[in-house]
XYZ file of C-alpha atoms in Angstrom:
708
model
C 24.716 46.165 -40.671
C 23.613 48.392 -37.758
C 21.444 46.607 -35.223
C 18.137 48.380 -34.646
C 16.393 45.779 -32.523
C 16.949 45.368 -28.804
C 15.908 41.667 -28.744
C 18.069 39.026 -30.404
C 17.193 35.322 -30.603
C 19.739 32.513 -30.642
C 18.450 28.984 -31.077
C 20.655 26.439 -29.325
C 21.232 22.826 -30.482
C 19.162 21.662 -27.483
C 16.165 23.609 -28.913
C 16.188 26.240 -26.182
C 15.905 29.794 -27.433
C 17.992 32.490 -25.731
C 16.653 36.020 -26.172
C 19.334 38.600 -25.428
C 18.119 42.079 -24.476
C 20.575 44.747 -25.603
C 19.323 48.248 -26.436
C 21.709 49.576 -29.121
C 23.886 52.546 -28.212
C 22.746 52.774 -24.575
C 24.508 51.863 -21.346
C 21.286 50.683 -19.693
C 18.463 48.581 -21.051
C 15.165 50.453 -20.764
C 11.799 49.482 -22.206
C 10.413 51.616 -25.020
C 7.013 51.531 -26.732
C 8.506 50.325 -30.022
C 9.896 47.219 -28.308
C 6.414 45.670 -28.053
C 6.555 44.609 -31.692
C 10.169 43.446 -31.397
C 9.408 41.159 -28.453
C 6.524 39.494 -30.242
C 8.603 39.083 -33.409
C 11.404 37.158 -31.663
C 8.887 34.967 -29.827
C 7.112 34.201 -33.117
C 10.500 33.459 -34.667
C 11.327 31.035 -31.839
C 7.961 29.259 -32.126
C 8.699 28.375 -35.752
C 10.889 25.655 -34.259
C 8.357 22.885 -33.679
C 10.667 21.247 -31.139
C 11.142 24.412 -29.059
C 11.706 23.465 -25.397
C 11.487 26.953 -23.939
C 13.029 30.412 -23.761
C 15.569 32.225 -21.605
C 15.564 36.032 -21.380
C 18.985 37.483 -20.512
C 20.665 40.867 -20.824
C 23.536 41.655 -23.151
C 24.641 44.516 -20.901
C 27.474 43.881 -18.410
C 25.701 45.190 -15.313
C 21.940 45.506 -15.815
C 18.966 43.391 -16.874
C 16.341 46.089 -17.548
C 16.503 49.262 -15.451
C 12.840 50.110 -16.065
C 10.773 51.862 -18.694
C 12.033 54.858 -20.644
C 10.478 57.667 -18.554
C 10.593 60.135 -21.450
C 8.070 57.873 -23.186
C 5.585 58.694 -20.400
C 6.541 62.359 -20.515
C 5.561 62.504 -24.195
C 1.988 61.502 -23.392
C -0.375 64.495 -23.555
C -3.482 62.894 -22.088
C -4.550 60.197 -19.659
C -5.897 58.239 -22.632
C -2.459 58.165 -24.280
C -0.754 56.992 -21.089
C -3.479 54.377 -20.525
C -2.956 53.072 -24.072
C 0.775 52.801 -23.352
C 0.012 50.743 -20.255
C -2.402 48.451 -22.130
C 0.195 47.867 -24.848
C 2.721 46.765 -22.223
C 0.141 44.598 -20.485
C -0.600 42.826 -23.765
C 3.069 41.976 -24.326
C 3.434 40.610 -20.789
C 0.193 38.628 -21.115
C 1.452 37.004 -24.304
C 4.686 35.965 -22.569
C 2.798 34.617 -19.545
C 0.479 32.564 -21.793
C 3.253 30.779 -23.721
C 2.817 26.977 -23.555
C 6.511 26.339 -22.827
C 8.666 27.533 -19.883
C 10.148 31.032 -20.012
C 12.976 31.859 -17.610
C 14.281 35.339 -16.765
C 18.046 35.250 -16.112
C 18.684 38.446 -14.157
C 21.975 40.198 -13.506
C 22.156 43.813 -12.359
C 19.249 46.246 -12.126
C 15.839 44.655 -12.711
C 13.473 47.490 -11.905
C 10.032 48.758 -12.832
C 9.034 47.452 -16.249
C 12.070 45.160 -16.173
C 10.739 43.347 -13.120
C 7.236 43.305 -14.613
C 8.714 41.492 -17.628
C 10.410 39.026 -15.280
C 7.116 38.520 -13.388
C 5.465 37.474 -16.658
C 8.031 34.658 -16.963
C 7.553 31.256 -15.331
C 10.843 31.307 -13.416
C 13.231 34.035 -12.271
C 16.905 33.360 -11.563
C 19.189 36.172 -10.448
C 22.863 36.573 -9.656
C 24.277 37.031 -6.178
C 26.237 40.035 -7.419
C 26.053 43.279 -5.404
C 24.836 45.062 -8.564
C 21.704 42.936 -8.750
C 18.660 44.817 -7.475
C 14.977 44.042 -7.970
C 12.020 46.319 -7.291
C 9.049 48.324 -8.501
C 10.006 51.954 -7.734
C 7.227 53.596 -9.794
C 5.795 55.203 -6.646
C 8.880 57.445 -6.569
C 7.697 58.908 -9.876
C 4.113 59.381 -8.717
C 3.010 56.326 -10.730
C 2.183 52.667 -10.160
C 3.430 49.606 -12.061
C 1.585 49.763 -15.382
C 2.346 46.540 -17.248
C 0.820 43.961 -14.929
C 2.975 44.311 -11.828
C 0.105 45.269 -9.526
C -1.612 41.974 -10.366
C 1.215 39.464 -10.782
C 3.301 40.446 -7.757
C 0.513 39.858 -5.174
C -0.205 36.436 -6.686
C 3.470 35.530 -6.471
C 4.467 36.743 -2.981
C 1.131 37.595 -1.338
C -0.860 40.798 -1.066
C 0.713 42.062 2.156
C 4.315 41.707 0.978
C 3.493 43.030 -2.498
C 1.858 46.174 -1.122
C 4.835 46.826 1.142
C 7.282 46.463 -1.740
C 5.331 48.620 -4.191
C 4.302 51.358 -1.751
C 7.862 51.801 -0.481
C 9.500 51.584 -3.902
C 12.213 49.605 -2.115
C 14.757 47.604 -4.112
C 15.866 44.166 -2.963
C 19.198 42.377 -3.098
C 19.368 38.827 -4.420
C 19.140 37.140 -1.013
C 16.178 39.276 0.043
C 14.383 38.576 -3.243
C 14.922 34.826 -2.865
C 13.646 34.762 0.722
C 10.566 36.707 -0.331
C 9.885 34.306 -3.208
C 10.350 37.021 -5.819
C 13.062 34.921 -7.484
C 13.325 31.142 -7.544
C 17.095 30.991 -7.143
C 20.145 33.220 -6.755
C 23.450 31.961 -8.152
C 26.950 33.212 -9.028
C 27.027 35.147 -12.293
C 29.295 32.549 -13.902
C 26.515 29.935 -13.855
C 23.494 32.199 -14.420
C 22.787 31.113 -17.995
C 23.464 27.442 -17.275
C 21.089 27.494 -14.300
C 18.409 29.163 -16.418
C 18.793 26.558 -19.164
C 18.436 23.773 -16.592
C 15.217 25.374 -15.351
C 13.818 25.358 -18.894
C 14.515 21.644 -19.209
C 12.521 21.019 -16.014
C 9.416 22.307 -17.770
C 6.593 24.503 -16.549
C 6.741 25.162 -12.831
C 3.653 24.802 -10.612
C 2.371 27.976 -8.953
C 4.303 28.874 -5.811
C 2.616 28.112 -2.501
C 2.180 31.247 -0.449
C 3.384 31.401 3.183
C 0.710 30.623 5.791
C 0.451 34.273 6.844
C -0.298 35.358 3.282
C -2.831 32.524 2.856
C -4.696 33.745 5.927
C -4.911 37.194 4.348
C -7.054 35.709 1.555
C -10.018 35.299 3.898
C -12.557 38.130 3.213
C -12.480 39.581 6.732
C -8.678 39.504 6.979
C -8.381 40.909 3.458
C -10.724 43.796 4.271
C -8.700 44.592 7.399
C -5.419 44.427 5.452
C -6.512 47.025 2.879
C -8.034 49.259 5.569
C -4.785 49.204 7.572
C -2.722 49.809 4.409
C -4.850 52.881 3.613
C -4.573 54.234 7.141
C -0.800 53.745 7.379
C -0.253 55.205 3.902
C -2.316 58.322 4.607
C -0.417 58.825 7.854
C 2.828 58.891 5.859
C 1.737 60.770 2.744
C -0.835 63.198 4.231
C -2.646 62.907 0.910
C 0.273 64.446 -0.985
C 1.033 61.357 -3.087
C -2.148 60.225 -4.899
C -0.374 57.223 -6.441
C -0.255 55.460 -3.065
C -4.044 55.407 -2.624
C -4.592 54.396 -6.244
C -2.149 51.512 -5.940
C -3.978 50.067 -2.941
C -7.307 50.385 -4.783
C -5.943 48.692 -7.924
C -4.508 45.752 -5.974
C -7.776 45.385 -4.053
C -9.811 45.319 -7.290
C -7.577 42.581 -8.691
C -7.865 40.478 -5.529
C -11.633 40.908 -5.118
C -12.850 41.091 -8.730
C -10.245 39.070 -10.604
C -7.253 39.766 -12.820
C -9.185 41.117 -15.809
C -10.722 43.873 -13.698
C -7.376 44.406 -11.986
C -5.475 44.891 -15.245
C -8.120 47.317 -16.481
C -7.978 49.306 -13.237
C -4.170 49.330 -13.398
C -4.088 50.783 -16.923
C -6.664 53.477 -16.128
C -4.919 54.443 -12.890
C -1.543 54.568 -14.635
C -2.913 56.883 -17.324
C -4.578 59.226 -14.859
C -1.598 59.351 -12.511
C 0.758 60.162 -15.391
C -1.171 63.411 -15.874
C -1.082 64.528 -12.231
C 1.100 67.507 -11.229
C 2.683 65.315 -8.539
C 3.965 62.797 -11.089
C 5.112 65.580 -13.430
C 7.092 67.140 -10.563
C 8.652 63.843 -9.483
C 9.578 63.017 -13.080
C 11.196 66.453 -13.410
C 13.448 65.594 -10.453
C 14.307 62.269 -12.093
C 15.292 63.975 -15.350
C 17.236 66.659 -13.468
C 19.316 64.193 -11.457
C 19.914 62.063 -14.572
C 21.147 65.107 -16.502
C 23.402 66.184 -13.626
C 25.198 62.821 -13.670
C 26.591 63.729 -17.089
C 27.931 67.125 -15.977
C 31.410 67.723 -14.564
C 30.611 71.062 -12.915
C 33.331 72.843 -14.904
C 34.918 72.992 -18.356
C 37.637 70.493 -17.487
C 38.333 66.799 -17.228
C 38.409 65.477 -13.657
C 41.528 63.843 -12.292
C 41.168 60.298 -11.014
C 41.305 60.309 -7.207
C 43.039 57.188 -5.880
C 44.052 58.022 -2.323
C 41.976 60.529 -0.321
C 42.461 61.646 3.257
C 40.171 63.067 5.955
C 41.123 65.534 8.689
C 38.964 65.096 11.795
C 37.390 61.945 13.170
C 34.214 63.427 14.612
C 30.649 62.848 13.477
C 31.193 64.496 10.087
C 34.744 63.214 9.553
C 33.736 59.658 10.415
C 30.785 59.855 8.020
C 32.914 61.291 5.200
C 35.578 58.602 5.677
C 32.835 55.961 5.637
C 31.229 57.009 2.335
C 34.692 57.420 0.787
C 35.848 53.940 1.754
C 32.594 51.969 1.586
C 30.699 53.724 -1.225
C 33.558 54.975 -3.407
C 35.754 51.961 -2.596
C 38.845 54.117 -2.010
C 41.568 53.657 0.626
C 41.183 56.558 3.051
C 43.532 57.843 5.756
C 42.110 59.727 8.771
C 44.039 62.203 10.913
C 42.772 63.454 14.250
C 44.543 65.171 17.140
C 43.523 62.250 19.401
C 43.500 58.507 18.842
C 39.999 58.497 20.303
C 38.887 60.581 17.294
C 40.435 58.095 14.873
C 38.819 55.208 16.745
C 35.465 57.017 16.648
C 35.710 57.305 12.860
C 36.694 53.640 12.503
C 33.830 52.604 14.789
C 31.410 54.580 12.606
C 32.255 52.469 9.545
C 32.416 49.242 11.575
C 28.894 49.850 12.911
C 27.600 50.606 9.436
C 29.104 47.405 8.017
C 27.985 45.350 11.026
C 24.409 46.396 10.358
C 24.784 44.993 6.836
C 26.207 41.755 8.243
C 23.239 41.540 10.609
C 20.865 41.922 7.654
C 22.769 39.252 5.672
C 23.825 41.846 3.097
C 27.512 41.220 3.817
C 29.611 38.355 5.115
C 31.942 38.977 8.086
C 34.938 38.442 5.781
C 33.631 41.164 3.448
C 33.284 43.493 6.429
C 36.956 42.940 7.245
C 37.989 43.544 3.639
C 36.118 46.848 3.502
C 37.407 47.993 6.889
C 40.934 47.412 5.607
C 40.452 50.443 3.343
C 40.379 52.781 6.378
C 43.397 53.683 8.468
C 44.330 56.581 10.710
C 46.698 58.278 13.109
C 47.472 61.476 14.991
C 50.056 62.837 12.546
C 50.492 63.230 8.801
C 52.157 59.865 8.310
C 50.611 58.293 5.227
C 49.546 61.639 3.736
C 52.494 62.155 1.396
C 50.665 60.540 -1.528
C 47.126 61.693 -0.721
C 45.699 63.360 -3.839
C 42.646 64.917 -2.148
C 42.156 65.780 1.520
C 38.743 66.585 3.003
C 38.884 68.756 6.107
C 36.134 68.206 8.719
C 37.453 70.031 11.785
C 35.696 72.631 13.974
C 34.179 75.750 12.378
C 37.144 77.941 13.229
C 38.773 80.010 10.484
C 42.276 80.021 12.007
C 42.162 76.240 12.497
C 41.044 75.616 8.928
C 43.786 77.894 7.568
C 46.276 75.885 9.622
C 44.923 72.716 8.004
C 45.542 74.263 4.555
C 49.133 75.054 5.528
C 49.686 71.543 6.913
C 48.329 69.838 3.802
C 50.421 72.019 1.487
C 53.500 71.088 3.560
C 52.872 67.345 3.920
C 51.077 66.414 0.675
C 51.755 66.661 -3.052
C 51.720 69.993 -4.943
C 48.571 68.920 -6.835
C 46.679 67.693 -3.747
C 43.166 69.166 -3.534
C 42.075 70.607 -0.193
C 38.287 70.355 0.275
C 36.765 72.059 3.316
C 33.577 70.664 4.813
C 32.450 74.016 6.165
C 28.835 74.993 6.608
C 29.370 78.698 7.132
C 32.899 79.985 6.535
C 34.039 81.672 3.330
C 36.179 79.415 1.130
C 38.098 82.459 -0.104
C 38.991 83.343 3.485
C 40.040 79.756 4.205
C 42.263 79.917 1.088
C 43.761 83.301 2.024
C 47.531 82.869 2.391
C 47.558 79.476 0.632
C 50.498 78.712 -1.657
C 48.212 76.970 -4.151
C 44.722 78.541 -3.852
C 43.672 76.876 -7.116
C 43.587 73.543 -5.231
C 41.214 74.767 -2.505
C 37.451 74.222 -2.644
C 34.469 73.800 -0.336
C 32.731 70.445 -0.056
C 29.746 70.810 2.279
C 28.161 67.547 3.445
C 24.936 67.268 5.409
C 24.413 65.212 8.542
C 24.153 62.263 8.777
C 26.630 61.966 5.910
C 25.792 58.387 4.915
C 22.068 59.184 4.589
C 21.859 62.721 3.192
C 22.247 62.610 -0.612
C 23.329 66.200 -1.291
C 26.723 67.897 -1.186
C 27.461 71.515 -2.054
C 30.650 72.041 -4.060
C 31.907 75.588 -3.431
C 34.736 77.029 -5.537
C 36.217 80.431 -4.683
C 37.448 82.883 -7.310
C 40.861 81.205 -7.716
C 39.703 77.548 -7.687
C 40.742 75.814 -10.902
C 38.236 74.172 -13.231
C 40.085 70.869 -12.799
C 39.686 71.074 -9.023
C 35.937 71.667 -9.408
C 35.482 68.777 -11.864
C 37.589 66.400 -9.754
C 35.683 67.234 -6.557
C 32.308 66.765 -8.288
C 33.464 63.374 -9.641
C 34.583 62.218 -6.178
C 31.260 63.266 -4.637
C 29.435 61.144 -7.214
C 31.650 58.142 -6.435
C 30.686 58.600 -2.783
C 27.052 58.206 -3.854
C 26.215 61.896 -3.525
C 24.345 64.371 -5.710
C 26.605 67.430 -5.980
C 25.518 70.956 -6.885
C 28.074 73.703 -7.541
C 27.234 76.873 -5.580
C 28.879 80.267 -5.135
C 31.115 81.193 -2.219
C 28.559 83.420 -0.488
C 27.513 83.404 3.164
C 25.441 80.318 3.961
C 26.011 79.010 0.440
C 22.578 77.853 -0.800
C 20.940 75.277 1.464
C 21.662 76.905 4.831
C 20.780 80.294 3.413
C 17.249 79.257 2.425
C 16.855 77.073 5.529
C 17.662 79.757 8.109
C 14.736 82.152 7.451
C 12.408 79.131 7.323
C 13.526 77.973 10.794
C 13.564 81.538 12.153
C 9.919 81.947 11.134
C 9.041 78.697 12.904
C 10.736 80.103 16.008
C 8.622 83.258 15.770
C 5.491 81.119 15.617
C 6.678 79.355 18.768
C 7.270 82.657 20.565
C 3.730 83.697 19.622
C 2.539 80.730 21.700
C 2.028 78.087 18.999
C 2.749 74.571 20.337
C 5.970 72.986 19.065
C 4.185 69.896 17.733
C 1.569 72.040 15.965
C 4.282 73.971 14.117
C 6.187 70.842 13.130
C 3.063 68.953 12.102
C 1.996 71.879 9.908
C 5.176 71.570 7.841
C 5.063 67.759 7.801
C 1.517 68.012 6.482
C 2.830 70.415 3.840
C 5.244 67.694 2.742
C 8.544 68.037 4.634
C 9.883 64.803 6.203
C 10.276 66.509 9.611
C 9.177 69.865 10.950
C 11.569 72.830 11.298
C 11.885 72.640 15.089
C 12.634 68.925 15.101
C 15.087 69.528 12.256
C 16.909 72.119 14.363
C 17.145 69.574 17.181
C 18.570 67.017 14.733
C 21.102 69.380 13.128
C 22.110 70.898 16.466
C 20.857 74.121 18.014
C 24.469 75.191 18.589
C 25.300 74.613 14.911
C 22.412 76.828 13.863
C 23.567 79.527 16.258
C 26.964 79.699 14.524
C 25.507 80.110 11.050
C 22.884 82.748 11.925
C 25.285 85.608 12.838
C 27.249 85.142 9.602
C 24.053 85.404 7.566
C 22.850 88.372 9.603
C 26.108 90.221 8.957
C 26.028 89.407 5.240
C 22.356 90.011 4.429
C 20.871 92.177 7.145
C 17.884 92.116 9.468
C 15.763 89.592 7.587
C 18.154 86.946 8.991
C 17.867 88.161 12.582
C 16.975 85.268 14.888
C 14.278 85.957 17.529
C 15.996 87.412 20.605
C 14.411 84.900 22.988
C 16.306 82.159 21.123
C 19.418 83.116 23.110
C 17.767 81.753 26.271
C 17.566 78.296 24.656
C 21.317 78.301 24.038
C 22.158 79.573 27.505
C 20.135 76.697 28.956
C 22.656 74.285 27.392
C 20.228 72.951 24.810
C 22.036 71.552 21.761
C 19.330 69.166 20.548
C 19.383 65.434 20.098
C 23.171 65.127 20.395
C 23.180 66.115 24.076
C 19.665 64.861 24.801
C 18.377 68.337 25.543
C 16.510 70.422 23.006
C 13.005 71.392 22.042
C 11.960 67.745 22.382
C 12.415 65.204 25.183
C 15.159 62.594 24.789
C 15.028 61.055 28.252
C 13.603 57.686 27.253
C 13.710 55.334 24.304
C 9.918 55.278 24.351
C 9.908 58.758 22.778
C 11.686 57.347 19.769
C 9.559 57.683 16.642
C 6.963 59.915 18.286
C 8.778 62.655 20.129
C 7.199 64.799 22.826
C 8.036 68.492 23.263
C 9.858 69.392 26.459
C 7.343 71.341 28.625
C 10.268 72.939 30.502
C 11.096 74.870 27.346
C 7.760 76.689 27.463
C 8.519 77.735 31.025
C 12.027 78.793 30.025
C 10.606 81.079 27.321
C 7.715 82.219 29.565
C 5.140 81.132 26.995
C 1.426 80.529 27.339
C 0.908 77.860 24.735
C -2.258 77.921 22.693
C -2.805 77.185 19.016
C -4.205 80.276 17.325
C -3.082 79.799 13.730
C -4.106 77.047 11.338
C -1.594 74.573 9.931
C -1.935 76.274 6.553
C -1.108 79.712 7.994
C 2.007 78.438 9.772
C 3.206 76.500 6.731
C 2.652 79.506 4.466
C 4.692 81.805 6.725
C 7.657 79.424 6.918
C 7.656 78.294 3.283
C 7.262 81.799 1.848
C 10.407 82.910 3.663
C 12.263 80.017 2.033
C 10.869 80.690 -1.453
C 11.741 84.387 -1.313
C 15.335 83.596 -0.339
C 15.650 80.885 -3.013
C 14.673 83.423 -5.672
C 17.342 85.801 -4.349
C 19.952 83.022 -4.528
C 19.191 82.407 -8.201
C 19.237 86.138 -8.958
C 22.628 86.559 -7.266
C 24.189 83.528 -8.966
C 24.553 81.534 -5.742
C 23.042 78.632 -7.675
C 23.594 78.162 -11.387
C 20.016 77.349 -12.332
C 16.511 76.810 -10.997
C 17.117 73.110 -11.569
C 20.106 73.120 -9.190
C 18.042 75.080 -6.673
C 15.279 72.475 -6.771
C 17.715 69.567 -6.424
C 19.508 71.308 -3.545
C 16.301 71.991 -1.622
C 14.768 68.535 -2.146
C 17.918 66.508 -1.469
C 19.429 68.860 1.117
C 16.492 69.721 3.391
C 13.636 67.538 2.170
C 11.604 70.214 0.367
C 8.495 68.277 -0.769
C 9.511 66.252 -3.854
C 5.910 65.991 -5.097
C 5.984 69.713 -5.989
C 9.394 69.400 -7.659
C 11.323 71.855 -5.487
C 10.909 75.566 -4.626
C 11.244 76.899 -8.169
C 8.830 74.458 -9.782
C 6.477 75.094 -6.888
C 6.593 78.844 -7.521
C 5.943 78.257 -11.216
C 3.032 75.985 -10.319
C 1.425 78.533 -7.981
C 2.268 81.438 -10.269
C 4.920 84.052 -9.470
C 2.257 86.754 -9.176
C 0.483 84.670 -6.529
C 3.755 84.312 -4.565
C 4.340 88.070 -4.682
C 0.769 88.715 -3.569
C 1.054 86.285 -0.626
C 4.373 87.808 0.436
C 2.832 91.269 0.207
C -0.035 90.272 2.492
C 2.363 88.707 4.986
C 4.521 91.827 4.884
C 1.492 93.876 5.962
C 0.677 91.421 8.754
C 4.132 90.367 9.986
C 6.738 92.920 8.888
C 9.321 93.840 6.278
C 11.095 90.473 6.368
C 8.384 89.256 3.979
C 9.073 91.987 1.376
C 9.004 90.258 -2.057
C 12.475 90.316 -3.583
C 13.210 92.176 -6.823
C 13.689 88.896 -8.710
C 10.091 87.855 -8.010
C 8.653 91.313 -8.716
C 10.434 91.511 -12.053
C 9.250 88.072 -13.106
C 5.712 89.079 -12.199
C 5.966 92.215 -14.313
C 7.479 90.286 -17.245
C 5.085 87.336 -16.729
C 8.097 85.014 -16.676
C 8.521 81.617 -15.072
C 11.662 80.019 -13.708
C 11.329 77.132 -16.159
C 10.678 78.161 -19.749
C 8.757 74.958 -20.497
C 6.956 74.863 -17.140
């Protein structure tokens, strides 16, 4: 008979009930509304045993406990009242578990997130495995929500208000050791003894409430508590600029629970959850969640990917070292590096060593594990060890002749089926492949710096790239922990193409006398993680200067950089990497809060005075980006508006709370975008001319998303 329930009870001879959570037909356990009845049924069934000692909750899945609630369940709610009712239903289930007269132990292996952790919090004891897959957290903030089934009330009581706020506001997930030190779990053990340890905890009976650390106890005093919430509000607003309403609501809900008691806290939590579920910010963030989930199931081409077992990297510089690191440490593959100098190879090895050493320092790895992972990386100055490499990623200088030489070398030294992936940010893949013996194996794979932190990669096939090469490259990028989008082989690809006019417009604002920090702060206030001028310093002013001429040649005057920009380059300013850019890098005290370099104003002969509002500056820069994004979709540079949104959010930090450039345009209305561009065209020049794609959609009253 087909199993339809996700909760299965087994009564043991020792009168301990083991409830196994196993959602039928799904890889991950997620909580659904219909499970409320199922949970209560198995508990009622267990209680029929008059000698019941207690219960253990454990997952039947091999690598996850409960990965959270089914987000589509929230998406189906049409009103705040419906979402509030959903929250109250979940709260009732958790309250019933928490009120059971016998001990209930959560035995956790793998992901225990969101509603899964809220279920565990309702139990008396939490035991988790020491496995690397085990992660605990309440990441609802990343969806514009707050924990809605009791988490905002139970977590502060368990680990203290200060620590609970930090965990929930950040959406951070914890490893087993971190969770144990915080008091989130009572013990962390090898997976082999997880169930046995949980059963032993049941036998010990109900556990007394955990004693909070002294620091958290002090926070319970009214004056200290008032200061804590005031500081939390101030720090949160400084980070969110009011763009994420869930953060403020979370602080308020926790405060109500602390000051007015749990009943008021639970009520406030349910109401806040319902109202937040209806906000445009949460809708946009959920759309990104659904988009990235859907993309994980796509191969990028109508072909099955080949399994990559032995990749190589050409170039041991900043990019090459980062690519080798994510290949070896994230994908777990043995990688061979080639550089013209041993110093380049050593630089790449040092990059991974430093990354692993930081994990050792944080007690996330043991020194022996660091050695084991470093053993996956080797290198040299020739092609020794490349004969069996099945994919080679090239990360050498942006020089067409050099990259073509790399193609020739790989075709000579590697297997006939070896894929050649070029990490180029500006050069045509077709031109790199020109003269290749096997052009079907050649593809672009554009990473963003720093490689280990930036989630996006652009996969760029040229006309002759095979479907198998595309699918295999996409699969490798995912193993490296990246989100890949397939884009066309056009100048600038997608991300750099929409980024360049945005940065150029910021430069024009600067040359009009707007202060550097005013320009950057305007875009941070809009929702970008850093402003355009600081971003240029981070990426490298010299890197930007190489991309701009290619775009200018391909697309015309709207990509022309301000002429005064040449003076910045001639002054030897490359940005953060050489400690000389638009900002000062002369002292560690500027770290975190950078100061503009006043010498740059003198260099450009500027009289600095803020004349435009933050909104005016942000509008100018963002509209240039939106206009170009619409052109990219029209020209087939990106395959869909969804890919364009993912690329902009994950590649350059376009504000996630608006869902990306295309959802943002739908939200504002295409006609409104065209009107704004038209006004800017009158004020600033033809570079703001609305593109045909936007004009046509205005005429047809179309949106980028049919269901938007």
